[in-house]
């Protein structure tokens, strides 16, 4: 199945949750934090401004991004977990 986000929405594949601390201790599943980093899979065409012009999101498919911890909606596609976010919920693009 494929999913095409509408408007200014962005489909992101979240990074896996951290299962170990830096010192090597395992973290229980209840104590694991939601990831705030992921890879953009698909991007909507953008939202319309007051003049009827489309504002294209700053991100594109393949970008690594940081997003808000509690933003977006979780969706499951073909058994994989994804987040459907608004472009405004994405804070930064990670560049190497």
mmCIF file of C-alpha atoms in Angstrom:
data_model
loop_
_atom_site.group_PDB
_atom_site.id
_atom_site.type_symbol
_atom_site.label_atom_id
_atom_site.label_comp_id
_atom_site.label_asym_id
_atom_site.label_seq_id
_atom_site.Cartn_x
_atom_site.Cartn_y
_atom_site.Cartn_z
ATOM 1 C CA UNK A 1 0.000 0.000 0.000
ATOM 2 C CA UNK A 2 1.190 3.540 -0.681
ATOM 3 C CA UNK A 3 0.096 6.657 1.151
ATOM 4 C CA UNK A 4 0.130 10.144 -0.392
ATOM 5 C CA UNK A 5 -0.138 12.873 2.258
ATOM 6 C CA UNK A 6 -2.500 15.752 1.510
ATOM 7 C CA UNK A 7 -1.884 19.471 2.020
ATOM 8 C CA UNK A 8 1.081 20.266 4.247
ATOM 9 C CA UNK A 9 1.273 16.803 5.810
ATOM 10 C CA UNK A 10 4.453 14.714 5.827
ATOM 11 C CA UNK A 11 4.807 10.946 6.291
ATOM 12 C CA UNK A 12 7.841 10.076 8.455
ATOM 13 C CA UNK A 13 9.381 6.713 9.368
ATOM 14 C CA UNK A 14 10.514 7.226 12.993
ATOM 15 C CA UNK A 15 13.960 6.057 14.059
ATOM 16 C CA UNK A 16 13.928 2.958 16.284
ATOM 17 C CA UNK A 17 13.506 3.545 20.030
ATOM 18 C CA UNK A 18 16.657 3.483 22.142
ATOM 19 C CA UNK A 19 16.854 0.111 23.897
ATOM 20 C CA UNK A 20 20.144 0.726 25.755
ATOM 21 C CA UNK A 21 21.643 3.619 27.672
ATOM 22 C CA UNK A 22 25.069 4.996 26.803
ATOM 23 C CA UNK A 23 26.539 2.865 29.598
ATOM 24 C CA UNK A 24 24.968 -0.322 28.168
ATOM 25 C CA UNK A 25 21.967 -0.778 30.481
ATOM 26 C CA UNK A 26 18.744 -1.990 28.860
ATOM 27 C CA UNK A 27 15.702 0.297 29.072
ATOM 28 C CA UNK A 28 12.285 -1.264 29.689
ATOM 29 C CA UNK A 29 9.723 -0.723 26.942
ATOM 30 C CA UNK A 30 7.585 1.438 29.259
ATOM 31 C CA UNK A 31 10.499 3.787 29.985
ATOM 32 C CA UNK A 32 11.647 4.190 26.377
ATOM 33 C CA UNK A 33 11.139 7.673 24.984
ATOM 34 C CA UNK A 34 9.336 8.296 21.723
ATOM 35 C CA UNK A 35 11.845 8.997 18.965
ATOM 36 C CA UNK A 36 12.066 12.589 17.768
ATOM 37 C CA UNK A 37 14.067 11.755 14.692
ATOM 38 C CA UNK A 38 13.070 10.037 11.480
ATOM 39 C CA UNK A 39 13.228 9.834 7.710
ATOM 40 C CA UNK A 40 10.700 11.551 5.428
ATOM 41 C CA UNK A 41 8.929 9.000 3.230
ATOM 42 C CA UNK A 42 6.349 11.172 1.430
ATOM 43 C CA UNK A 43 5.348 14.860 1.348
ATOM 44 C CA UNK A 44 2.042 16.514 0.463
ATOM 45 C CA UNK A 45 1.806 19.283 -2.141
ATOM 46 C CA UNK A 46 1.610 22.031 0.519
ATOM 47 C CA UNK A 47 -1.043 24.294 1.986
ATOM 48 C CA UNK A 48 -2.718 27.255 0.318
ATOM 49 C CA UNK A 49 -2.129 30.843 1.473
ATOM 50 C CA UNK A 50 -4.703 33.668 1.494
ATOM 51 C CA UNK A 51 -4.011 34.454 -2.187
ATOM 52 C CA UNK A 52 -4.674 30.873 -3.288
ATOM 53 C CA UNK A 53 -0.985 30.154 -3.887
ATOM 54 C CA UNK A 54 0.442 26.819 -2.752
ATOM 55 C CA UNK A 55 3.225 26.940 -0.135
ATOM 56 C CA UNK A 56 5.482 23.931 -0.722
ATOM 57 C CA UNK A 57 6.922 22.272 2.448
ATOM 58 C CA UNK A 58 10.647 22.724 3.115
ATOM 59 C CA UNK A 59 11.266 18.964 3.366
ATOM 60 C CA UNK A 60 11.420 16.294 0.679
ATOM 61 C CA UNK A 61 11.357 12.500 0.643
ATOM 62 C CA UNK A 62 14.626 11.076 1.967
ATOM 63 C CA UNK A 63 15.382 13.937 4.384
ATOM 64 C CA UNK A 64 16.380 13.044 7.966
ATOM 65 C CA UNK A 65 14.430 15.319 10.327
ATOM 66 C CA UNK A 66 13.785 16.213 13.974
ATOM 67 C CA UNK A 67 10.129 16.590 14.930
ATOM 68 C CA UNK A 68 8.040 17.334 18.017
ATOM 69 C CA UNK A 69 7.812 14.536 20.581
ATOM 70 C CA UNK A 70 4.014 14.616 20.767
ATOM 71 C CA UNK A 71 3.165 15.822 17.260
ATOM 72 C CA UNK A 72 1.445 13.908 14.502
ATOM 73 C CA UNK A 73 -0.673 10.789 14.275
ATOM 74 C CA UNK A 74 0.665 7.268 14.350
ATOM 75 C CA UNK A 75 -0.344 5.144 11.351
ATOM 76 C CA UNK A 76 0.470 1.547 10.473
ATOM 77 C CA UNK A 77 1.095 0.666 6.817
ATOM 78 C CA UNK A 78 1.851 -2.935 5.840
ATOM 79 C CA UNK A 79 2.826 -3.702 9.444
ATOM 80 C CA UNK A 80 5.288 -0.765 9.688
ATOM 81 C CA UNK A 81 4.795 2.200 12.052
ATOM 82 C CA UNK A 82 4.846 5.723 10.618
ATOM 83 C CA UNK A 83 3.962 9.236 11.765
ATOM 84 C CA UNK A 84 1.751 11.589 9.778
ATOM 85 C CA UNK A 85 2.874 15.118 10.743
ATOM 86 C CA UNK A 86 2.110 18.643 9.639
ATOM 87 C CA UNK A 87 5.122 20.345 8.064
ATOM 88 C CA UNK A 88 5.059 22.846 10.976
ATOM 89 C CA UNK A 89 5.690 19.954 13.436
ATOM 90 C CA UNK A 90 9.095 19.350 11.836
ATOM 91 C CA UNK A 91 11.736 21.456 13.548
ATOM 92 C CA UNK A 92 14.901 20.774 11.556
ATOM 93 C CA UNK A 93 16.475 18.853 8.691
ATOM 94 C CA UNK A 94 19.577 16.876 9.714
ATOM 95 C CA UNK A 95 22.488 17.509 7.343
ATOM 96 C CA UNK A 96 25.808 15.673 7.423
#
